[in-house]
PDB file of C-alpha atoms and ligand atoms in Angstrom:
ATOM      1  CA  MET A 128     177.709 -55.321-130.782  1.00  0.00           C
ATOM      2  CA  ILE A 129     180.688 -52.865-131.646  1.00  0.00           C
ATOM      3  CA  ILE A 130     183.327 -53.244-133.868  1.00  0.00           C
ATOM      4  CA  GLY A 131     186.413 -50.328-133.281  1.00  0.00           C
ATOM      5  CA  GLY A 132     189.182 -50.204-136.465  1.00  0.00           C
ATOM      6  CA  SER A 133     192.016 -48.672-135.705  1.00  0.00           C
ATOM      7  CA  ALA A 134     191.734 -45.117-135.844  1.00  0.00           C
ATOM      8  CA  SER A 135     189.663 -45.022-133.169  1.00  0.00           C
ATOM      9  CA  GLN A 136     189.444 -48.609-130.723  1.00  0.00           C
ATOM     10  CA  ASP A 137     189.312 -46.494-127.449  1.00  0.00           C
ATOM     11  CA  LEU A 138     186.476 -44.892-127.625  1.00  0.00           C
ATOM     12  CA  ALA A 139     185.107 -48.189-129.645  1.00  0.00           C
ATOM     13  CA  ALA A 140     185.245 -49.655-126.181  1.00  0.00           C
ATOM     14  CA  HIS A 141     183.999 -46.980-123.930  1.00  0.00           C
ATOM     15  CA  VAL A 142     181.677 -46.891-126.073  1.00  0.00           C
ATOM     16  CA  ALA A 143     180.424 -50.520-126.015  1.00  0.00           C
ATOM     17  CA  ARG A 144     181.287 -49.768-122.370  1.00  0.00           C
ATOM     18  CA  GLU A 145     178.905 -47.297-121.777  1.00  0.00           C
ATOM     19  CA  LEU A 146     176.363 -49.254-124.235  1.00  0.00           C
ATOM     20  CA  GLY A 147     177.302 -52.632-122.162  1.00  0.00           C
ATOM     21  CA  GLU A 148     177.184 -54.417-125.902  1.00  0.00           C
ATOM     22  CA  GLU A 149     180.159 -56.480-126.970  1.00  0.00           C
ATOM     23  CA  LEU A 150     183.247 -55.041-128.337  1.00  0.00           C
ATOM     24  CA  CYS A 151     184.296 -57.225-131.372  1.00  0.00           C
ATOM     25  CA  TYR A 152     188.143 -57.530-131.854  1.00  0.00           C
ATOM     26  CA  VAL A 153     189.449 -56.488-135.861  1.00  0.00           C
ATOM     27  CA  GLU A 154     192.920 -58.361-136.646  1.00  0.00           C
ATOM     28  CA  THR A 155     194.394 -56.012-138.955  1.00  0.00           C
ATOM     29  CA  ARG A 156     198.069 -56.152-140.516  1.00  0.00           C
ATOM     30  CA  LYS A 157     199.832 -55.656-143.426  1.00  0.00           C
ATOM     31  CA  PHE A 158     201.204 -58.029-145.879  1.00  0.00           C
ATOM     32  CA  PRO A 159     205.057 -57.645-146.852  1.00  0.00           C
ATOM     33  CA  ASP A 160     204.152 -55.639-150.291  1.00  0.00           C
ATOM     34  CA  GLY A 161     202.049 -52.295-147.665  1.00  0.00           C
ATOM     35  CA  GLU A 162     198.819 -54.627-148.795  1.00  0.00           C
ATOM     36  CA  ARG A 163     196.475 -54.618-145.642  1.00  0.00           C
ATOM     37  CA  TYR A 164     194.721 -57.926-144.099  1.00  0.00           C
ATOM     38  CA  LEU A 165     191.894 -57.351-142.089  1.00  0.00           C
ATOM     39  CA  ARG A 166     189.578 -60.095-140.172  1.00  0.00           C
ATOM     40  CA  ILE A 167     187.347 -59.746-137.763  1.00  0.00           C
ATOM     41  CA  SER A 168     187.388 -62.354-135.366  1.00  0.00           C
ATOM     42  CA  GLY A 169     183.571 -63.247-132.582  1.00  0.00           C
ATOM     43  CA  GLU A 170     180.370 -64.746-133.010  1.00  0.00           C
ATOM     44  CA  LEU A 171     178.325 -62.041-135.204  1.00  0.00           C
ATOM     45  CA  GLU A 172     175.091 -60.431-134.424  1.00  0.00           C
ATOM     46  CA  ASP A 173     172.689 -59.188-136.882  1.00  0.00           C
ATOM     47  CA  GLU A 174     173.072 -54.797-136.174  1.00  0.00           C
ATOM     48  CA  VAL A 175     177.176 -54.412-135.365  1.00  0.00           C
ATOM     49  CA  THR A 176     178.283 -51.107-135.578  1.00  0.00           C
ATOM     50  CA  VAL A 177     181.516 -49.474-136.729  1.00  0.00           C
ATOM     51  CA  ILE A 178     184.174 -47.089-135.130  1.00  0.00           C
ATOM     52  CA  GLN A 179     186.015 -45.551-137.235  1.00  0.00           C
ATOM     53  CA  SER A 180     187.499 -42.099-137.516  1.00  0.00           C
ATOM     54  CA  THR A 181     189.455 -41.276-141.526  1.00  0.00           C
ATOM     55  CA  GLY A 182     191.829 -38.586-140.595  1.00  0.00           C
ATOM     56  CA  TYR A 183     195.310 -39.284-140.381  1.00  0.00           C
ATOM     57  CA  PRO A 184     196.610 -41.350-142.325  1.00  0.00           C
ATOM     58  CA  GLN A 185     193.569 -40.731-143.903  1.00  0.00           C
ATOM     59  CA  ASP A 186     193.589 -43.117-146.836  1.00  0.00           C
ATOM     60  CA  GLU A 187     194.779 -45.830-144.871  1.00  0.00           C
ATOM     61  CA  ASN A 188     191.796 -45.333-142.297  1.00  0.00           C
ATOM     62  CA  LEU A 189     188.976 -45.151-144.878  1.00  0.00           C
ATOM     63  CA  MET A 190     190.393 -48.333-146.468  1.00  0.00           C
ATOM     64  CA  GLU A 191     190.148 -50.058-142.688  1.00  0.00           C
ATOM     65  CA  LEU A 192     186.668 -48.552-142.992  1.00  0.00           C
ATOM     66  CA  LEU A 193     185.739 -50.388-145.929  1.00  0.00           C
ATOM     67  CA  PHE A 194     186.951 -53.960-145.262  1.00  0.00           C
ATOM     68  CA  ILE A 195     185.185 -53.682-142.305  1.00  0.00           C
ATOM     69  CA  ILE A 196     182.291 -52.528-144.022  1.00  0.00           C
ATOM     70  CA  ALA A 197     182.122 -55.021-146.025  1.00  0.00           C
ATOM     71  CA  ASN A 198     182.848 -57.572-144.705  1.00  0.00           C
ATOM     72  CA  LEU A 199     180.343 -57.766-141.862  1.00  0.00           C
ATOM     73  CA  LYS A 200     177.685 -57.669-145.030  1.00  0.00           C
ATOM     74  CA  ASP A 201     179.409 -60.430-146.815  1.00  0.00           C
ATOM     75  CA  LEU A 202     179.500 -62.251-143.404  1.00  0.00           C
ATOM     76  CA  GLY A 203     176.313 -61.904-142.787  1.00  0.00           C
ATOM     77  CA  VAL A 204     175.523 -59.049-141.009  1.00  0.00           C
ATOM     78  CA  LYS A 205     172.364 -57.575-141.941  1.00  0.00           C
ATOM     79  CA  LYS A 206     172.138 -53.721-140.384  1.00  0.00           C
ATOM     80  CA  VAL A 207     175.349 -51.846-140.149  1.00  0.00           C
ATOM     81  CA  LYS A 208     175.835 -48.405-138.655  1.00  0.00           C
ATOM     82  CA  ALA A 209     178.939 -46.729-139.993  1.00  0.00           C
ATOM     83  CA  VAL A 210     180.384 -43.546-136.878  1.00  0.00           C
ATOM     84  CA  VAL A 211     183.281 -42.344-137.821  1.00  0.00           C
ATOM     85  CA  PRO A 212     183.388 -39.010-135.364  1.00  0.00           C
ATOM     86  CA  TYR A 213     186.291 -37.732-137.767  1.00  0.00           C
ATOM     87  CA  MET A 214     185.593 -37.973-142.145  1.00  0.00           C
ATOM     88  CA  GLY A 215     188.774 -36.794-143.673  1.00  0.00           C
ATOM     89  CA  TYR A 216     187.629 -35.343-146.888  1.00  0.00           C
ATOM     90  CA  ALA A 217     184.652 -33.014-146.251  1.00  0.00           C
ATOM     91  CA  ARG A 218     186.578 -29.957-146.488  1.00  0.00           C
ATOM     92  CA  GLN A 219     186.083 -30.211-150.460  1.00  0.00           C
ATOM     93  CA  GLU A 220     182.196 -30.862-151.237  1.00  0.00           C
ATOM     94  CA  LYS A 221     182.733 -28.802-153.939  1.00  0.00           C
ATOM     95  CA  ARG A 222     184.859 -28.244-156.834  1.00  0.00           C
ATOM     96  CA  PHE A 223     186.026 -24.694-155.871  1.00  0.00           C
ATOM     97  CA  ASN A 224     187.941 -24.644-159.548  1.00  0.00           C
ATOM     98  CA  PRO A 225     187.369 -26.056-162.349  1.00  0.00           C
ATOM     99  CA  GLY A 226     188.881 -29.496-162.748  1.00  0.00           C
ATOM    100  CA  GLU A 227     189.071 -30.470-159.128  1.00  0.00           C
ATOM    101  CA  THR A 228     187.550 -33.544-157.446  1.00  0.00           C
ATOM    102  CA  VAL A 229     184.557 -33.385-155.670  1.00  0.00           C
ATOM    103  CA  SER A 230     186.565 -36.476-152.723  1.00  0.00           C
ATOM    104  CA  ALA A 231     183.153 -35.795-150.013  1.00  0.00           C
ATOM    105  CA  LYS A 232     181.224 -37.269-152.868  1.00  0.00           C
ATOM    106  CA  ILE A 233     183.410 -40.164-153.249  1.00  0.00           C
ATOM    107  CA  ILE A 234     183.496 -40.908-149.838  1.00  0.00           C
ATOM    108  CA  CYS A 235     180.215 -41.186-149.581  1.00  0.00           C
ATOM    109  CA  ASP A 236     179.697 -42.754-152.888  1.00  0.00           C
ATOM    110  CA  LEU A 237     182.644 -45.914-151.105  1.00  0.00           C
ATOM    111  CA  ILE A 238     180.606 -45.686-147.548  1.00  0.00           C
ATOM    112  CA  GLN A 239     177.806 -46.459-149.106  1.00  0.00           C
ATOM    113  CA  SER A 240     178.547 -48.415-151.256  1.00  0.00           C
ATOM    114  CA  ALA A 241     180.102 -50.781-149.379  1.00  0.00           C
ATOM    115  CA  GLY A 242     177.609 -51.646-147.184  1.00  0.00           C
ATOM    116  CA  ALA A 243     176.854 -49.223-144.246  1.00  0.00           C
ATOM    117  CA  ASP A 244     172.849 -48.800-143.806  1.00  0.00           C
ATOM    118  CA  GLU A 245     173.208 -45.835-141.092  1.00  0.00           C
ATOM    119  CA  PHE A 246     175.598 -43.700-141.247  1.00  0.00           C
ATOM    120  CA  ILE A 247     176.455 -40.970-138.000  1.00  0.00           C
ATOM    121  CA  THR A 248     179.477 -38.260-137.525  1.00  0.00           C
ATOM    122  CA  PHE A 249     180.146 -34.960-135.822  1.00  0.00           C
ATOM    123  CA  ASN A 250     180.395 -31.408-137.030  1.00  0.00           C
ATOM    124  CA  ILE A 251     181.496 -32.033-140.213  1.00  0.00           C
ATOM    125  CA  HIS A 252     182.384 -29.266-141.916  1.00  0.00           C
ATOM    126  CA  GLU A 253     180.101 -28.931-144.643  1.00  0.00           C
ATOM    127  CA  GLU A 254     176.962 -30.134-143.252  1.00  0.00           C
ATOM    128  CA  CYS A 255     175.365 -30.477-147.156  1.00  0.00           C
ATOM    129  CA  VAL A 256     177.545 -33.150-146.876  1.00  0.00           C
ATOM    130  CA  LEU A 257     175.150 -35.781-145.732  1.00  0.00           C
ATOM    131  CA  ASN A 258     173.663 -35.483-149.235  1.00  0.00           C
ATOM    132  CA  PHE A 259     175.711 -36.739-150.670  1.00  0.00           C
ATOM    133  CA  PHE A 260     174.555 -40.121-148.872  1.00  0.00           C
ATOM    134  CA  ASP A 261     170.888 -42.254-149.353  1.00  0.00           C
ATOM    135  CA  ILE A 262     171.349 -43.828-146.645  1.00  0.00           C
ATOM    136  CA  PRO A 263     170.103 -42.241-143.179  1.00  0.00           C
ATOM    137  CA  ALA A 264     172.804 -39.731-142.259  1.00  0.00           C
ATOM    138  CA  ARG A 265     173.531 -38.115-139.101  1.00  0.00           C
ATOM    139  CA  ASN A 266     175.613 -35.112-137.614  1.00  0.00           C
ATOM    140  CA  ILE A 267     175.941 -35.050-134.814  1.00  0.00           C
ATOM    141  CA  SER A 268     176.806 -31.689-132.700  1.00  0.00           C
ATOM    142  CA  ALA A 269     179.870 -31.934-129.869  1.00  0.00           C
ATOM    143  CA  MET A 270     179.323 -28.831-128.425  1.00  0.00           C
ATOM    144  CA  PRO A 271     177.370 -30.156-124.989  1.00  0.00           C
ATOM    145  CA  ALA A 272     180.678 -32.487-124.577  1.00  0.00           C
ATOM    146  CA  ILE A 273     183.463 -30.152-125.276  1.00  0.00           C
ATOM    147  CA  ALA A 274     180.692 -26.836-122.725  1.00  0.00           C
ATOM    148  CA  GLU A 275     179.907 -29.565-119.972  1.00  0.00           C
ATOM    149  CA  TYR A 276     183.664 -30.016-119.680  1.00  0.00           C
ATOM    150  CA  LEU A 277     185.425 -26.254-120.151  1.00  0.00           C
ATOM    151  CA  SER A 278     182.528 -25.528-117.498  1.00  0.00           C
ATOM    152  CA  LYS A 279     183.607 -27.344-114.496  1.00  0.00           C
ATOM    153  CA  LYS A 280     187.039 -26.702-115.804  1.00  0.00           C
ATOM    154  CA  LEU A 281     186.212 -22.898-115.363  1.00  0.00           C
ATOM    155  CA  SER A 282     184.900 -22.683-112.245  1.00  0.00           C
ATOM    156  CA  ARG A 283     187.573 -25.311-110.867  1.00  0.00           C
ATOM    157  CA  GLN A 284     189.275 -22.111-111.621  1.00  0.00           C
ATOM    158  CA  GLY A 285     187.625 -19.296-109.959  1.00  0.00           C
ATOM    159  CA  LYS A 286     186.843 -18.161-113.839  1.00  0.00           C
ATOM    160  CA  ASP A 287     183.675 -16.264-114.066  1.00  0.00           C
ATOM    161  CA  ASN A 288     183.580 -14.084-116.776  1.00  0.00           C
ATOM    162  CA  PRO A 289     183.978 -16.304-119.301  1.00  0.00           C
ATOM    163  CA  LEU A 290     183.936 -14.924-123.342  1.00  0.00           C
ATOM    164  CA  VAL A 291     183.089 -17.927-126.151  1.00  0.00           C
ATOM    165  CA  ILE A 292     185.014 -16.638-129.117  1.00  0.00           C
ATOM    166  CA  ALA A 293     185.093 -17.982-132.779  1.00  0.00           C
ATOM    167  CA  PRO A 294     187.686 -17.477-134.753  1.00  0.00           C
ATOM    168  CA  ASP A 295     186.094 -17.164-137.856  1.00  0.00           C
ATOM    169  CA  LYS A 296     182.291 -16.384-138.762  1.00  0.00           C
ATOM    170  CA  GLY A 297     181.680 -19.875-140.475  1.00  0.00           C
ATOM    171  CA  ALA A 298     182.527 -21.278-136.075  1.00  0.00           C
ATOM    172  CA  TYR A 299     179.812 -18.306-134.944  1.00  0.00           C
ATOM    173  CA  GLY A 300     176.964 -21.293-135.075  1.00  0.00           C
ATOM    174  CA  PHE A 301     179.714 -23.609-132.766  1.00  0.00           C
ATOM    175  CA  ALA A 302     179.683 -20.554-130.534  1.00  0.00           C
ATOM    176  CA  GLN A 303     176.255 -19.783-130.031  1.00  0.00           C
ATOM    177  CA  GLU A 304     175.669 -23.121-129.090  1.00  0.00           C
ATOM    178  CA  MET A 305     178.104 -23.290-126.596  1.00  0.00           C
ATOM    179  CA  SER A 306     177.757 -20.013-124.831  1.00  0.00           C
ATOM    180  CA  ALA A 307     174.006 -20.838-124.465  1.00  0.00           C
ATOM    181  CA  ILE A 308     175.578 -23.983-122.302  1.00  0.00           C
ATOM    182  CA  ILE A 309     177.929 -22.177-120.646  1.00  0.00           C
ATOM    183  CA  GLY A 310     175.528 -19.375-119.969  1.00  0.00           C
ATOM    184  CA  CYS A 311     177.958 -16.753-121.738  1.00  0.00           C
ATOM    185  CA  ASP A 312     178.321 -14.072-124.161  1.00  0.00           C
ATOM    186  CA  CYS A 313     179.991 -15.268-127.426  1.00  0.00           C
ATOM    187  CA  THR A 314     181.868 -13.703-130.947  1.00  0.00           C
ATOM    188  CA  TYR A 315     183.391 -13.709-133.968  1.00  0.00           C
ATOM    189  CA  LEU A 316     186.002 -12.468-135.761  1.00  0.00           C
ATOM    190  CA  THR A 317     186.377 -12.305-139.430  1.00  0.00           C
ATOM    191  CA  LYS A 318     189.331 -14.798-141.042  1.00  0.00           C
ATOM    192  CA  VAL A 319     190.510 -14.017-144.592  1.00  0.00           C
ATOM    193  CA  ARG A 320     192.537 -17.497-145.592  1.00  0.00           C
ATOM    194  CA  LEU A 321     194.701 -16.866-148.143  1.00  0.00           C
ATOM    195  CA  GLY A 322     195.965 -20.342-148.402  1.00  0.00           C
ATOM    196  CA  PRO A 323     196.414 -24.142-146.923  1.00  0.00           C
ATOM    197  CA  ASP A 324     198.454 -23.218-144.498  1.00  0.00           C
ATOM    198  CA  LYS A 325     197.828 -18.949-144.126  1.00  0.00           C
ATOM    199  CA  VAL A 326     194.767 -16.946-142.915  1.00  0.00           C
ATOM    200  CA  GLU A 327     194.675 -13.601-141.795  1.00  0.00           C
ATOM    201  CA  THR A 328     192.725 -12.238-138.887  1.00  0.00           C
ATOM    202  CA  LYS A 329     190.583  -9.622-137.615  1.00  0.00           C
ATOM    203  CA  ILE A 330     189.579  -7.194-134.595  1.00  0.00           C
ATOM    204  CA  VAL A 331     187.663  -5.504-136.408  1.00  0.00           C
ATOM    205  CA  ASP A 332     183.946  -7.591-136.225  1.00  0.00           C
ATOM    206  CA  VAL A 333     184.428  -8.630-132.299  1.00  0.00           C
ATOM    207  CA  ARG A 334     180.504  -8.326-132.410  1.00  0.00           C
ATOM    208  CA  CYS A 335     177.576 -10.523-132.928  1.00  0.00           C
ATOM    209  CA  ASP A 336     175.639 -10.146-135.683  1.00  0.00           C
ATOM    210  CA  SER A 337     173.517  -6.627-134.728  1.00  0.00           C
ATOM    211  CA  GLU A 338     170.273  -8.583-134.949  1.00  0.00           C
ATOM    212  CA  SER A 339     171.420 -10.888-132.205  1.00  0.00           C
ATOM    213  CA  GLU A 340     170.766  -9.831-128.678  1.00  0.00           C
ATOM    214  CA  ASN A 341     174.140 -10.026-127.608  1.00  0.00           C
ATOM    215  CA  THR A 342     176.350  -7.267-128.097  1.00  0.00           C
ATOM    216  CA  VAL A 343     179.734  -7.663-127.637  1.00  0.00           C
ATOM    217  CA  ASN A 344     182.614  -5.204-129.202  1.00  0.00           C
ATOM    218  CA  VAL A 345     186.609  -4.806-129.224  1.00  0.00           C
ATOM    219  CA  ASP A 346     185.690  -3.432-125.065  1.00  0.00           C
ATOM    220  CA  SER A 347     184.523  -6.497-124.090  1.00  0.00           C
ATOM    221  CA  VAL A 348     186.860  -8.201-124.688  1.00  0.00           C
ATOM    222  CA  LYS A 349     189.607  -7.264-121.891  1.00  0.00           C
ATOM    223  CA  GLY A 350     189.917  -8.769-118.529  1.00  0.00           C
ATOM    224  CA  MET A 351     187.958 -12.033-120.069  1.00  0.00           C
ATOM    225  CA  ASN A 352     188.949 -15.229-120.528  1.00  0.00           C
ATOM    226  CA  ALA A 353     188.255 -16.313-123.718  1.00  0.00           C
ATOM    227  CA  ILE A 354     187.582 -19.271-124.692  1.00  0.00           C
ATOM    228  CA  ILE A 355     188.161 -20.215-128.972  1.00  0.00           C
ATOM    229  CA  ILE A 356     186.073 -23.196-130.487  1.00  0.00           C
ATOM    230  CA  ASP A 357     186.259 -24.153-133.786  1.00  0.00           C
ATOM    231  CA  ASP A 358     185.224 -27.266-135.475  1.00  0.00           C
ATOM    232  CA  ILE A 359     188.553 -28.627-137.011  1.00  0.00           C
ATOM    233  CA  ILE A 360     192.143 -26.727-135.940  1.00  0.00           C
ATOM    234  CA  ALA A 361     194.632 -28.634-138.298  1.00  0.00           C
ATOM    235  CA  THR A 362     198.070 -25.829-139.147  1.00  0.00           C
ATOM    236  CA  GLY A 363     196.925 -23.733-136.279  1.00  0.00           C
ATOM    237  CA  GLY A 364     197.065 -21.049-138.126  1.00  0.00           C
ATOM    238  CA  THR A 365     193.882 -19.573-137.654  1.00  0.00           C
ATOM    239  CA  ILE A 366     193.727 -20.304-133.806  1.00  0.00           C
ATOM    240  CA  VAL A 367     197.505 -18.714-133.369  1.00  0.00           C
ATOM    241  CA  ASN A 368     196.348 -15.504-134.965  1.00  0.00           C
ATOM    242  CA  ALA A 369     192.821 -15.023-133.012  1.00  0.00           C
ATOM    243  CA  ILE A 370     194.818 -15.873-129.398  1.00  0.00           C
ATOM    244  CA  ASN A 371     197.266 -12.409-130.863  1.00  0.00           C
ATOM    245  CA  ILE A 372     193.993 -10.776-131.216  1.00  0.00           C
ATOM    246  CA  LEU A 373     192.804 -11.250-128.147  1.00  0.00           C
ATOM    247  CA  LYS A 374     195.804 -10.808-126.545  1.00  0.00           C
ATOM    248  CA  GLN A 375     196.353  -8.317-128.192  1.00  0.00           C
ATOM    249  CA  TYR A 376     192.951  -6.467-126.531  1.00  0.00           C
ATOM    250  CA  GLY A 377     193.315  -8.080-123.187  1.00  0.00           C
ATOM    251  CA  ALA A 378     191.526 -10.599-122.945  1.00  0.00           C
ATOM    252  CA  SER A 379     193.257 -12.455-119.899  1.00  0.00           C
ATOM    253  CA  SER A 380     193.345 -16.334-120.860  1.00  0.00           C
ATOM    254  CA  VAL A 381     192.556 -17.757-123.449  1.00  0.00           C
ATOM    255  CA  ASP A 382     191.560 -21.174-123.690  1.00  0.00           C
ATOM    256  CA  VAL A 383     191.172 -23.126-127.853  1.00  0.00           C
ATOM    257  CA  CYS A 384     189.105 -25.575-128.175  1.00  0.00           C
ATOM    258  CA  CYS A 385     187.872 -28.116-130.847  1.00  0.00           C
ATOM    259  CA  VAL A 386     186.259 -30.780-132.483  1.00  0.00           C
ATOM    260  CA  HIS A 387     187.879 -32.542-134.240  1.00  0.00           C
ATOM    261  CA  PRO A 388     191.716 -31.682-133.074  1.00  0.00           C
ATOM    262  CA  ILE A 389     194.496 -32.403-136.450  1.00  0.00           C
ATOM    263  CA  LEU A 390     196.912 -30.377-135.823  1.00  0.00           C
ATOM    264  CA  THR A 391     199.461 -30.378-138.054  1.00  0.00           C
ATOM    265  CA  ASN A 392     203.275 -28.959-138.608  1.00  0.00           C
ATOM    266  CA  ASN A 393     203.198 -28.723-134.257  1.00  0.00           C
ATOM    267  CA  GLY A 394     199.879 -27.125-134.285  1.00  0.00           C
ATOM    268  CA  ALA A 395     199.575 -27.722-130.475  1.00  0.00           C
ATOM    269  CA  THR A 396     203.657 -26.201-130.028  1.00  0.00           C
ATOM    270  CA  ARG A 397     202.331 -22.714-132.160  1.00  0.00           C
ATOM    271  CA  ILE A 398     199.394 -22.517-130.377  1.00  0.00           C
ATOM    272  CA  TYR A 399     200.586 -23.002-126.607  1.00  0.00           C
ATOM    273  CA  ALA A 400     203.813 -20.820-128.037  1.00  0.00           C
ATOM    274  CA  ALA A 401     201.082 -18.071-128.893  1.00  0.00           C
ATOM    275  CA  GLY A 402     199.932 -17.798-125.163  1.00  0.00           C
ATOM    276  CA  ALA A 403     197.156 -20.521-125.039  1.00  0.00           C
ATOM    277  CA  ASP A 404     196.013 -21.425-121.792  1.00  0.00           C
ATOM    278  CA  LYS A 405     195.400 -25.460-122.454  1.00  0.00           C
ATOM    279  CA  ILE A 406     193.554 -27.179-125.852  1.00  0.00           C
ATOM    280  CA  ILE A 407     190.686 -28.752-125.346  1.00  0.00           C
ATOM    281  CA  GLY A 408     189.608 -31.004-128.565  1.00  0.00           C
ATOM    282  CA  THR A 409     187.472 -34.320-127.860  1.00  0.00           C
ATOM    283  CA  ASN A 410     188.689 -37.944-128.835  1.00  0.00           C
ATOM    284  CA  SER A 411     186.892 -37.818-132.867  1.00  0.00           C
ATOM    285  CA  LEU A 412     190.574 -38.105-133.492  1.00  0.00           C
ATOM    286  CA  SER A 413     193.206 -39.083-130.911  1.00  0.00           C
ATOM    287  CA  SER A 414     196.417 -36.667-129.716  1.00  0.00           C
ATOM    288  CA  ASP A 415     197.625 -35.411-127.182  1.00  0.00           C
ATOM    289  CA  THR A 416     194.308 -32.510-126.504  1.00  0.00           C
ATOM    290  CA  SER A 417     191.687 -34.932-126.874  1.00  0.00           C
ATOM    291  CA  ARG A 418     190.171 -34.716-123.362  1.00  0.00           C
ATOM    292  CA  VAL A 419     186.740 -34.718-124.183  1.00  0.00           C
ATOM    293  CA  SER A 420     184.951 -37.962-124.024  1.00  0.00           C
ATOM    294  CA  LEU A 421     182.744 -38.466-127.263  1.00  0.00           C
ATOM    295  CA  ALA A 422     181.687 -42.380-125.953  1.00  0.00           C
ATOM    296  CA  LYS A 423     178.374 -40.527-124.098  1.00  0.00           C
ATOM    297  CA  ALA A 424     177.147 -38.539-127.287  1.00  0.00           C
ATOM    298  CA  ILE A 425     177.755 -42.046-129.943  1.00  0.00           C
ATOM    299  CA  ALA A 426     175.720 -43.989-127.481  1.00  0.00           C
ATOM    300  CA  ASP A 427     173.292 -41.778-127.312  1.00  0.00           C
ATOM    301  CA  ALA A 428     172.712 -41.621-130.668  1.00  0.00           C
ATOM    302  CA  LEU A 429     173.396 -45.446-131.042  1.00  0.00           C
ATOM    303  CA  ARG A 430     170.103 -45.841-128.347  1.00  0.00           C
ATOM    304  CA  GLU A 431     167.492 -43.788-131.197  1.00  0.00           C
TER     305      GLU A 431
HETATM  306  C1  R5P B 104     188.008 -23.882-141.610  1.00  0.00           C
HETATM  307  O1  R5P B 104     187.465 -22.698-141.874  1.00  0.00           O
HETATM  308  C2  R5P B 104     187.571 -24.701-140.285  1.00  0.00           C
HETATM  309  O2  R5P B 104     186.798 -23.852-140.141  1.00  0.00           O
HETATM  310  C3  R5P B 104     188.867 -24.239-139.469  1.00  0.00           C
HETATM  311  O3  R5P B 104     188.764 -23.299-139.350  1.00  0.00           O
HETATM  312  C4  R5P B 104     190.157 -25.018-140.194  1.00  0.00           C
HETATM  313  O4  R5P B 104     190.313 -25.842-140.394  1.00  0.00           O
HETATM  314  C5  R5P B 104     192.234 -24.605-139.111  1.00  0.00           C
HETATM  315  O5  R5P B 104     192.476 -24.723-139.906  1.00  0.00           O
HETATM  316  P1  R5P B 104     193.597 -24.425-139.615  1.00  0.00           P
HETATM  317  O6  R5P B 104     194.408 -24.573-138.069  1.00  0.00           O
HETATM  318  O7  R5P B 104     194.978 -25.014-140.507  1.00  0.00           O
HETATM  319  O8  R5P B 104     194.927 -22.882-139.819  1.00  0.00           O
END
C-alpha cells in the first residue's frame, strides 16, 4: 500500500501503478491559525510506504511526512517505509562553522522517532547523512533513469558526440556513472563556492583524473554536445558558470541534467538565458523541468 504526501502525489500514484498496489488517500488542510490537519482514509495494510519529498516549503512538507508516519504507526501499521526522493536539509550534515545546527541529523532523528522502519532517498548530497539513522537507509541513484531519457533524446536529435561534464569535482561520480551508461567520455570543471548564491568556475581542470582511462582536455570540448550533470540545481549559479565556460570553449550544445531541480531565484530562466538547450530534472521535486520519472526506480527498490 502506497501513500503520497502532498509534495509527491503524482509520483506516489505512478509508483502504486508500477507495483499494482493500492494508493491510499491523505486529506490535508490547514486550520485558520495555520496548523495542519491530516487524515488518512481507508483500510490500512500491515506494511505501508509513504512517499513525500521535503523540498520547499521544507518545514511544512517535513511536518506532513512526520504526521503521516506517526499516524500510520498509531493506526496499527506494523511497517512504514519512508521514501523521501528529495531530502531537504541534507546539505548541512556537519557543523561547518561553530554553533551551527547539524540540520541533517535532526531530520533523520525526527523521521526515525516518528516511527519509520526503513528510509529510501535519491542521490543524497552527502551519503554520510544516512549514518544518522539506526533503521535501514538506502541512497538510490537516479543516473540510470536520467541516462535512459538522455540517450533517447540524443539519438532522436542525431547528436552522436556527447561529453558528460560535472560542474564540480563533487559531481564527478555522477558524470562517470552517466557516461558509462551512455557510452561516452566524461570530465569535470573546478568550482569554488564564494557564498550561498555565488560560485566561481574554472576550465583549467577540464580533464579527468590522470589515473582515469578517459582523458579529456580543454580542446575536447569544441564541437561536443555537452551534458552537464549535478545532483542539485538550486540557484543555478553553478550551472550558469559551467554553461558559459563550455560555450566559450566551443561546445555546440549544452543540455543540463540534475536529480533534484530546486531551481530557486529564477534559476531555470537564468540557465536557459545562458544557452542551455534543455534542463532535465527528475520528479523528486515537481517543476517544469521534471521530465524523468523516478517511479520505476522506487518500485524496483520497494520490490527488493
Ligand atoms: C553542491 O555542491 C551541489 O552539488 C550543487 O552543485 C549546488 O547545490 C548547486 O547550487 P546552485 O545551483 O545554487 O549553484
